[in-house]
C-alpha positions as CSV (number, residue, x, y, z in Angstrom):
1,M,-7.2,-35.4,0.1
2,I,-4.5,-35.9,-2.5
3,K,-5.4,-38.0,-5.5
4,D,-3.4,-38.3,-8.8
5,E,-1.1,-35.6,-7.3
6,K,-4.0,-33.1,-7.3
7,I,-6.1,-31.7,-4.5
8,W,-9.3,-33.6,-4.4
9,I,-11.8,-31.3,-2.8
10,A,-15.3,-32.5,-3.8
11,N,-17.5,-34.6,-6.1
12,T,-20.2,-33.5,-8.5
13,Q,-23.7,-34.7,-8.2
14,S,-22.9,-37.5,-10.7
15,G,-19.9,-38.6,-8.6
16,E,-17.1,-37.0,-10.8
17,N,-14.1,-35.9,-8.8
18,V,-13.3,-32.2,-8.6
19,F,-9.7,-31.0,-8.2
20,I,-7.7,-27.9,-7.5
21,Q,-4.5,-27.9,-9.6
22,P,-1.5,-27.6,-7.2
23,K,0.4,-25.2,-9.5
24,M,-2.7,-23.0,-9.6
25,A,-3.3,-23.0,-5.9
26,N,-1.2,-19.9,-5.4
27,R,-3.6,-18.0,-7.6
28,H,-5.6,-17.3,-4.5
29,G,-9.1,-18.2,-3.6
30,L,-12.5,-17.4,-2.0
31,I,-14.6,-19.5,0.4
32,A,-18.0,-17.7,0.9
33,G,-21.4,-18.6,2.4
34,A,-23.9,-17.9,5.1
35,T,-23.3,-19.0,8.7
36,G,-23.8,-22.7,9.1
37,T,-23.4,-23.7,5.5
38,G,-20.1,-25.6,5.9
39,K,-17.3,-23.1,5.3
40,T,-15.3,-24.3,8.3
41,V,-15.3,-27.9,7.2
42,T,-14.2,-26.7,3.7
43,L,-11.4,-24.8,5.3
44,K,-10.2,-27.9,7.2
45,V,-10.4,-30.1,4.1
46,L,-8.2,-27.6,2.2
47,C,-5.8,-27.3,5.2
48,E,-5.4,-31.1,5.4
49,S,-4.8,-31.4,1.6
50,F,-2.1,-28.7,1.5
51,S,-0.4,-30.3,4.5
52,D,-0.5,-33.7,2.8
53,M,1.3,-32.0,-0.1
54,G,4.0,-30.8,2.2
55,V,2.8,-27.2,2.0
56,P,2.8,-25.2,5.3
57,V,-0.5,-23.4,6.2
58,F,-1.5,-20.4,8.2
59,I,-5.1,-19.9,9.4
60,A,-6.8,-17.6,11.9
61,D,-9.1,-19.6,14.1
62,V,-11.9,-17.1,15.0
63,K,-14.4,-19.6,16.5
64,G,-11.9,-22.0,18.1
65,D,-13.0,-25.1,16.2
66,V,-10.2,-25.2,13.6
67,S,-7.9,-26.5,16.4
68,G,-9.5,-30.0,15.9
69,L,-6.9,-30.5,13.1
70,L,-4.5,-31.7,15.8
71,Q,-6.7,-34.6,16.8
72,T,-7.7,-37.7,14.8
73,G,-11.2,-37.8,13.5
74,S,-13.7,-40.4,14.5
75,S,-16.5,-42.5,13.0
76,S,-20.2,-41.4,13.3
77,P,-23.4,-42.3,11.4
78,D,-23.1,-39.1,9.4
79,M,-19.4,-39.5,8.7
80,D,-19.8,-43.2,7.7
81,S,-22.6,-42.1,5.3
82,R,-20.4,-39.5,3.7
83,I,-17.4,-41.9,3.4
84,K,-19.7,-44.4,1.6
85,K,-21.2,-41.7,-0.6
86,F,-17.8,-40.6,-1.8
87,A,-16.4,-44.1,-2.0
88,L,-13.5,-42.9,0.2
89,D,-12.7,-46.4,1.5
90,S,-11.2,-47.4,-1.9
91,A,-9.5,-44.0,-2.2
92,G,-7.3,-44.5,0.8
93,F,-9.3,-42.3,3.3
94,S,-8.4,-42.8,6.9
95,F,-8.9,-40.7,10.0
96,S,-5.8,-38.8,10.9
97,S,-4.4,-35.9,13.0
98,Y,-2.2,-33.2,11.5
99,P,1.0,-31.4,12.5
100,V,-0.2,-28.2,14.2
101,A,1.5,-25.2,15.8
102,L,-0.8,-23.1,17.9
103,W,-0.2,-19.4,18.3
104,D,-1.7,-16.7,20.4
105,L,-0.9,-13.0,20.9
106,S,-1.4,-13.3,24.6
107,G,0.5,-16.6,24.9
108,K,-2.4,-18.1,26.8
109,K,-3.8,-20.4,24.1
110,G,-0.7,-20.9,22.0
111,I,3.0,-20.0,21.4
112,K,3.4,-16.3,22.1
113,L,3.3,-14.3,18.9
114,R,4.8,-10.8,18.9
115,T,6.1,-8.2,16.5
116,T,7.9,-4.9,17.1
117,V,6.6,-1.4,16.6
118,S,9.3,-0.8,13.9
119,E,8.2,-3.9,12.0
120,M,4.5,-3.0,12.1
121,G,5.2,0.4,10.5
122,P,3.3,3.7,10.6
123,L,0.6,2.8,8.0
124,L,-0.8,-0.2,9.8
125,L,-0.2,1.3,13.3
126,S,-2.2,4.4,12.3
127,R,-5.1,2.1,11.4
128,I,-5.0,0.3,14.7
129,M,-5.0,3.5,16.6
130,K,-7.6,5.2,14.4
131,L,-5.5,8.2,13.7
132,N,-6.6,10.9,11.3
133,E,-4.6,12.0,8.2
134,L,-2.5,14.7,10.0
135,Q,-1.8,12.4,13.0
136,S,-0.8,9.6,10.6
137,D,1.6,11.9,8.9
138,L,3.2,12.8,12.2
139,L,3.5,9.1,13.1
140,T,5.3,8.5,9.8
141,I,7.7,11.4,10.7
142,C,8.2,9.7,14.0
143,F,9.3,6.5,12.3
144,Q,11.6,8.5,10.0
145,I,13.3,10.2,12.9
146,A,13.8,6.9,14.5
147,D,15.3,5.4,11.3
148,D,17.5,8.4,10.7
149,N,19.0,8.1,14.2
150,D,19.2,4.3,14.5
151,L,16.6,4.2,17.2
152,L,14.9,0.8,17.4
153,M,11.3,1.0,18.4
154,V,10.5,-2.4,19.9
155,D,7.6,-1.8,22.1
156,T,5.1,0.9,23.0
157,K,7.3,2.6,25.5
158,D,9.9,3.1,22.8
159,L,7.2,4.7,20.6
160,K,6.1,7.0,23.3
161,A,9.8,8.0,24.0
162,V,10.4,9.1,20.4
163,L,7.0,10.9,20.3
164,N,7.9,12.8,23.5
165,Y,11.3,13.6,22.0
166,M,9.6,15.1,19.0
167,S,7.3,17.3,21.1
168,E,10.2,18.5,23.3
169,N,12.4,19.3,20.4
170,S,9.9,20.4,17.8
171,K,11.6,23.7,17.0
172,D,15.0,22.1,16.3
173,L,13.4,19.3,14.2
174,A,11.2,21.6,12.2
175,A,13.9,22.5,9.6
176,D,14.4,18.9,8.6
177,Y,10.9,17.4,9.2
178,G,8.4,20.3,9.1
179,N,6.2,21.7,11.8
180,I,5.4,19.3,14.6
181,S,2.3,20.1,16.6
182,S,2.6,19.3,20.3
183,Q,-1.2,18.9,20.6
184,S,-1.3,16.3,17.8
185,I,1.7,14.4,19.4
186,A,-0.2,14.4,22.7
187,T,-3.3,12.9,20.9
188,I,-1.1,10.2,19.4
189,V,0.5,9.4,22.8
190,R,-3.1,9.0,24.2
191,A,-3.9,6.6,21.4
192,V,-0.7,4.6,22.2
193,V,-1.9,4.3,25.8
194,A,-5.3,3.1,24.7
195,L,-3.5,0.5,22.5
196,E,-1.5,-0.6,25.5
197,I,-4.7,-1.1,27.5
198,A,-6.1,-3.2,24.6
199,G,-3.1,-5.5,24.7
200,G,-0.3,-3.6,23.0
201,K,2.1,-4.2,25.8
202,T,1.7,-7.9,25.1
203,F,2.0,-8.2,21.4
204,F,4.6,-5.5,20.7
205,G,8.0,-6.8,21.9
206,E,10.8,-9.2,21.5
207,P,11.5,-11.9,20.5
208,S,9.4,-11.1,17.5
209,L,8.2,-13.7,15.0
210,K,10.7,-15.0,12.6
211,I,8.7,-15.7,9.5
212,E,10.9,-18.7,8.5
213,D,9.5,-20.6,11.6
214,W,6.2,-21.0,9.8
215,F,7.9,-23.0,7.0
216,A,8.2,-26.3,8.7
217,N,7.3,-30.0,7.9
218,D,6.9,-32.9,10.2
219,S,8.8,-36.2,10.0
220,Q,6.4,-37.5,7.4
221,G,7.0,-34.5,5.1
222,R,3.6,-32.9,5.8
223,G,3.4,-29.2,6.1
224,V,2.8,-27.7,9.6
225,I,-0.6,-26.0,10.0
226,N,0.0,-22.7,12.0
227,I,-3.2,-21.7,13.8
228,L,-3.6,-18.3,15.4
229,D,-6.2,-18.3,18.1
230,S,-8.3,-15.3,17.3
231,S,-11.3,-15.9,19.6
232,S,-10.4,-12.9,21.8
233,L,-8.6,-10.9,19.1
234,I,-11.8,-10.8,17.0
235,N,-13.4,-8.6,19.7
236,D,-11.3,-5.8,18.2
237,P,-11.9,-6.2,14.5
238,R,-9.5,-3.4,13.5
239,L,-6.7,-5.0,15.5
240,Y,-7.5,-8.5,14.1
241,S,-7.5,-7.5,10.5
242,T,-4.5,-5.2,10.8
243,F,-2.4,-7.9,12.5
244,L,-3.2,-10.5,9.8
245,L,-2.4,-8.0,7.1
246,W,1.0,-7.4,8.8
247,M,1.6,-11.1,8.7
248,L,0.8,-11.3,5.0
249,S,3.0,-8.2,4.3
250,E,5.9,-9.9,6.2
251,L,5.6,-12.9,3.9
252,F,5.6,-10.7,0.9
253,E,8.6,-8.6,2.0
254,N,10.8,-11.5,3.3
255,L,10.4,-14.2,0.7
256,P,12.3,-14.5,-2.6
257,E,10.6,-14.6,-6.0
258,V,9.8,-18.2,-7.1
259,G,7.7,-17.6,-10.3
260,D,5.3,-20.3,-11.3
261,A,6.1,-23.2,-8.9
262,Q,4.6,-26.6,-9.1
263,K,2.9,-26.0,-5.7
264,P,2.7,-23.1,-3.2
265,K,5.4,-22.5,-0.6
266,M,2.6,-21.6,1.9
267,V,-1.1,-21.0,1.9
268,F,-2.6,-18.2,4.0
269,F,-6.3,-18.4,5.1
270,F,-7.9,-15.1,6.1
271,D,-11.2,-15.9,8.0
272,E,-13.8,-13.2,8.5
273,A,-12.1,-11.4,5.6
274,H,-14.7,-8.6,5.5
275,L,-13.0,-7.1,8.6
276,L,-10.0,-6.4,6.5
277,F,-11.9,-4.0,4.2
278,N,-14.4,-2.4,6.6
279,D,-13.6,1.3,7.1
280,A,-10.1,0.9,5.6
281,P,-8.6,4.2,4.2
282,K,-7.7,4.4,0.5
283,A,-4.0,4.1,1.2
284,L,-4.5,0.8,3.1
285,L,-6.8,-0.6,0.4
286,E,-4.2,0.1,-2.2
287,K,-1.6,-1.7,-0.1
288,I,-3.9,-4.7,0.3
289,E,-4.5,-5.0,-3.4
290,L,-0.8,-4.6,-4.2
291,V,0.2,-7.3,-1.7
292,V,-2.4,-9.7,-3.0
293,K,-1.4,-9.1,-6.6
294,L,2.3,-9.5,-6.0
295,V,2.5,-12.1,-3.2
296,R,1.6,-14.9,-5.8
297,S,5.1,-14.6,-7.3
298,K,6.5,-15.4,-3.9
299,G,4.7,-18.7,-3.9
300,I,2.0,-17.7,-1.4
301,G,-1.6,-18.5,-2.0
302,V,-4.2,-16.3,-0.1
303,Y,-7.7,-17.7,0.5
304,F,-10.3,-15.3,1.9
305,C,-13.2,-16.7,3.9
306,T,-16.3,-14.5,4.3
307,Q,-20.1,-14.6,4.2
308,N,-20.5,-12.8,0.9
309,P,-18.2,-12.1,-2.0
310,R,-19.3,-8.5,-2.0
311,D,-17.5,-8.1,1.4
312,I,-14.3,-8.0,-0.7
313,T,-13.2,-5.1,-2.9
314,D,-13.4,-5.6,-6.7
315,G,-9.6,-5.1,-7.0
316,V,-8.9,-8.1,-4.7
317,L,-11.9,-10.2,-5.9
318,S,-10.6,-10.1,-9.4
319,Q,-7.4,-11.8,-8.2
320,L,-9.2,-14.8,-6.7
321,G,-9.1,-17.7,-9.3
322,N,-10.3,-20.6,-7.1
323,K,-13.8,-20.1,-5.8
324,I,-16.0,-22.1,-3.4
325,Q,-19.5,-20.6,-2.8
326,H,-21.7,-22.2,-0.2
327,G,-25.3,-21.3,0.3
328,L,-26.6,-17.7,0.4
329,H,-30.0,-16.4,1.5
330,A,-31.8,-13.5,-0.1
331,Y,-34.4,-12.0,2.3
332,T,-34.0,-8.3,1.4
333,P,-33.4,-6.3,-1.8
334,A,-29.7,-5.8,-0.7
335,D,-29.4,-9.6,-0.2
336,Q,-30.9,-10.3,-3.6
337,K,-28.4,-7.8,-5.2
338,A,-25.5,-9.6,-3.4
339,L,-26.7,-13.0,-4.5
340,K,-26.9,-11.9,-8.1
341,A,-23.4,-10.5,-7.9
342,A,-22.1,-13.8,-6.4
343,A,-23.7,-15.8,-9.2
344,Q,-22.3,-13.5,-11.9
345,S,-18.8,-13.9,-10.6
346,F,-18.8,-17.5,-11.8
347,R,-18.4,-18.8,-15.4
348,S,-22.0,-19.9,-16.0
349,N,-23.0,-23.5,-16.5
350,P,-25.7,-24.0,-19.2
351,E,-27.1,-26.9,-17.2
352,F,-28.5,-24.8,-14.3
353,N,-29.3,-21.3,-13.1
354,T,-26.4,-20.4,-10.8
355,E,-28.3,-17.8,-8.8
356,E,-31.1,-20.2,-8.1
357,V,-28.8,-23.1,-7.1
358,I,-26.8,-20.9,-4.7
359,Q,-30.1,-20.1,-2.8
360,N,-30.9,-23.8,-2.4
361,L,-27.6,-25.3,-1.4
362,G,-27.6,-27.6,1.6
363,I,-25.0,-28.0,4.3
364,G,-21.8,-29.3,2.7
365,E,-22.9,-28.4,-0.8
366,A,-21.3,-25.6,-2.9
367,I,-20.9,-24.1,-6.3
368,V,-17.2,-24.2,-7.3
369,S,-15.0,-23.0,-10.1
370,F,-11.3,-23.6,-10.2
371,L,-8.5,-22.7,-12.6
372,D,-7.5,-25.4,-15.1
373,E,-3.9,-26.3,-15.9
374,N,-3.7,-23.3,-18.3
375,G,-5.1,-20.9,-15.7
376,V,-8.5,-20.6,-17.3
377,P,-11.6,-20.6,-14.9
378,E,-13.6,-23.7,-15.3
379,V,-17.4,-23.7,-15.8
380,C,-19.0,-23.7,-12.4
381,Q,-20.3,-27.0,-10.9
382,K,-22.6,-28.0,-8.1
383,V,-20.6,-30.3,-5.7
384,N,-20.5,-32.0,-2.3
385,I,-17.4,-31.1,-0.3
386,L,-15.4,-34.1,1.1
387,P,-15.4,-34.7,4.9
388,P,-12.2,-33.9,6.9
389,Q,-9.9,-36.6,8.3
390,S,-9.3,-34.8,11.5
391,K,-11.6,-34.1,14.4
392,I,-14.7,-31.9,13.7
393,G,-14.9,-29.2,16.3
394,P,-12.3,-27.8,18.7
395,A,-9.5,-29.8,20.2
396,D,-9.6,-30.9,23.8
397,A,-7.9,-28.5,26.3
398,I,-5.4,-31.2,27.4
399,Q,-4.5,-31.9,23.7
400,R,-4.1,-28.2,23.1
401,D,-1.8,-27.7,26.0
402,S,0.3,-30.7,25.1
403,C,0.6,-29.5,21.5
404,I,1.8,-26.0,22.6
405,R,4.4,-27.2,25.2
406,S,5.8,-30.0,23.0
407,N,6.6,-27.5,20.2
408,A,10.3,-26.5,20.1
409,L,9.2,-22.9,19.3
410,Y,7.4,-22.6,22.7
411,E,10.7,-22.1,24.6
412,K,12.0,-19.8,21.9
413,Y,9.1,-17.3,22.2
414,K,8.1,-17.9,25.8
415,N,9.9,-15.2,27.7
416,D,9.7,-11.4,27.0
417,L,13.0,-9.6,26.2
418,D,13.7,-5.9,26.7
419,P,16.7,-5.0,24.5
420,L,18.5,-1.7,24.3
421,S,16.2,0.4,22.2
422,A,14.8,4.0,21.7
423,Y,13.5,4.3,25.3
424,E,16.8,3.5,26.9
425,S,18.9,5.5,24.3
426,L,16.8,8.6,24.8
427,A,16.8,8.3,28.6
428,Q,20.6,8.0,28.6
429,A,21.0,11.0,26.4
430,K,18.7,13.1,28.6
431,K,20.6,12.0,31.7
432,Q,23.9,13.1,30.1
433,Q,22.4,16.5,29.2
434,E,21.3,17.0,32.8
435,E,24.7,16.1,34.1
436,A,26.4,18.5,31.7
437,A,24.0,21.3,32.8
438,A,24.8,20.5,36.4
439,K,28.5,20.6,35.8
440,K,28.2,24.0,34.1
441,S,26.1,25.4,37.0
442,G,28.7,24.2,39.6
443,T,31.6,25.7,37.7
444,S,29.9,29.1,37.5
445,G,29.2,29.1,41.3
446,A,32.8,28.3,42.2
447,A,34.1,31.2,40.1
448,K,32.0,33.7,42.1
449,K,33.5,32.7,45.4
450,T,37.2,33.3,44.5
451,G,39.0,36.7,45.2
452,T,40.5,36.9,41.7
453,S,40.3,40.2,40.0
454,K,37.7,40.9,37.3
455,S,40.4,41.3,34.6
456,Q,42.0,38.0,35.5
457,L,38.6,36.3,35.5
458,V,37.8,37.6,32.1
459,K,41.2,36.5,30.7
460,S,41.1,33.1,32.2
461,G,37.4,32.8,31.7
462,K,37.7,33.3,28.0
463,R,40.2,30.5,27.8
464,A,38.4,28.1,30.2
465,T,35.0,28.8,28.7
466,S,36.2,28.3,25.2
467,S,37.9,25.0,26.3
468,M,34.9,23.9,28.3
469,G,32.3,24.8,25.7
470,S,34.3,22.9,23.1
471,S,35.0,19.9,25.4
472,L,31.4,19.8,26.7
473,G,30.1,20.0,23.2
474,R,32.3,17.1,22.1
475,E,31.3,15.0,25.1
476,V,27.5,15.6,24.7
477,G,27.8,15.3,21.0
478,K,29.7,12.0,21.5
479,A,27.0,10.7,23.9
480,L,24.1,11.8,21.6
481,G,25.9,10.9,18.4
482,G,26.2,7.3,19.5
483,N,22.4,7.2,19.6
484,F,21.4,9.8,17.1
485,G,24.2,9.9,14.4
486,S,24.8,13.2,12.7
487,L,21.7,14.8,14.3
488,G,23.1,13.9,17.8
489,K,26.5,15.5,16.9
490,K,24.7,18.7,15.8
491,I,22.6,18.9,18.9
492,G,25.7,18.2,21.1
493,G,27.6,21.0,19.4
494,N,24.7,23.4,19.9
495,I,24.5,22.5,23.6
496,G,28.3,23.1,24.1
497,A,28.2,26.4,22.3
498,S,25.1,27.5,24.2
499,L,26.7,26.6,27.6
500,G,29.9,28.6,26.6
501,R,27.9,31.7,25.7
502,G,26.0,31.5,29.0
503,L,29.2,31.2,31.1
504,L,30.9,34.1,29.3
505,S,27.9,36.3,29.9
506,T,28.0,35.5,33.6
507,L,31.7,36.3,33.9
508,F,31.4,39.7,32.1
509,K,28.8,40.8,34.6
510,I,31.1,40.3,37.6
């Protein structure tokens, strides 16, 4: 809820209101706690509050119950008790639905969300496909060759086309790009096929997401809550975490600097955040830390939701200024160590033992510490989290379908497009090469059938071959150059010269 132009998130045990300062909301945050302690409700209360402030939100819905935001909440004995406990009646609390846009990579449970291979980039794609260091380097070269020759890689067939081109022309490319192992290329192609089977054909394509479509408000000025259905995506943790990291990177790369704004431009919630860091290579961890550090200046607040703070690397954890810790249990020595670390991450309160309190928190209770107006972490407090105004639990199937189809973006992203890209460009170039070779073969055969003398053939052959080689070189170079730039012209010239040398050799042997 919004109260006194601040985000009212909870009350202390004595009934004092606890707020998040809007201008500090983009300093990122953490929501941690064991399963069943109330993290999802906390997520929904925060989403509602940011929406009420006019701030768009993105959240990954792993369990399917965040979608309840699109339906109005309802009264119940427990809810009535909480409303009375917080004295919410006098604070303007009312059950409400919120503006929601549902997204899904498959297009079955939301607006179809896609990206292109080129936009995903080699680093993130290497992680999805589980490539080793050498294979990752070759994939990076693949992207560089595509960039150098204006080859747009939209979907996986484009990626395979460029990889196959690299394998077939490895000797010619070696001077500019280094040795290219055909065996390693074959391994990468197999990984691409596996990715297609896992759904790559669906979520790599056009029209790809335009990030500005997330920055929307409804007629009341409330920020739209973008929910990505991740109930099936979570079955492939590597794909789930990499795709969300791509989204965060897109926000970072496409938004202008805003400095210290009075409120965030968008808030990004990353549920099951531990999946982002599990088995991540050093290069990727460095990218994550860099994005988290710098995206704040773009007005983006990132909130990680996970079971234990130790699931997140120290470099990222140190950037999270607003912390909400639900209950943790310590049954093993490892659990006890994690509990101690979680308690030590807070600014201690002399009135209680933080470690002991975290172990005994009930459902809906939490230890919190937010940044004050000057950006200084407040002393931690034990609080009760406010109830949500929207429906608790998932939305009804009929309501979901209505929400999806009534959104103007549904038609924009509904149908797949297959634009002219690397696959078509390379196929056209190959066809033209074959036609040129067939033309050369036909010319050579016709010369053998004539009764012209050898000396006449040599004289005319030199002129004709010179002209043909030059002309053919220009034609092939022109065809390839349109798709490959300077590299295409060079290849075309080489083909023409080679054909000329071959024809001259044939003529001299007559």
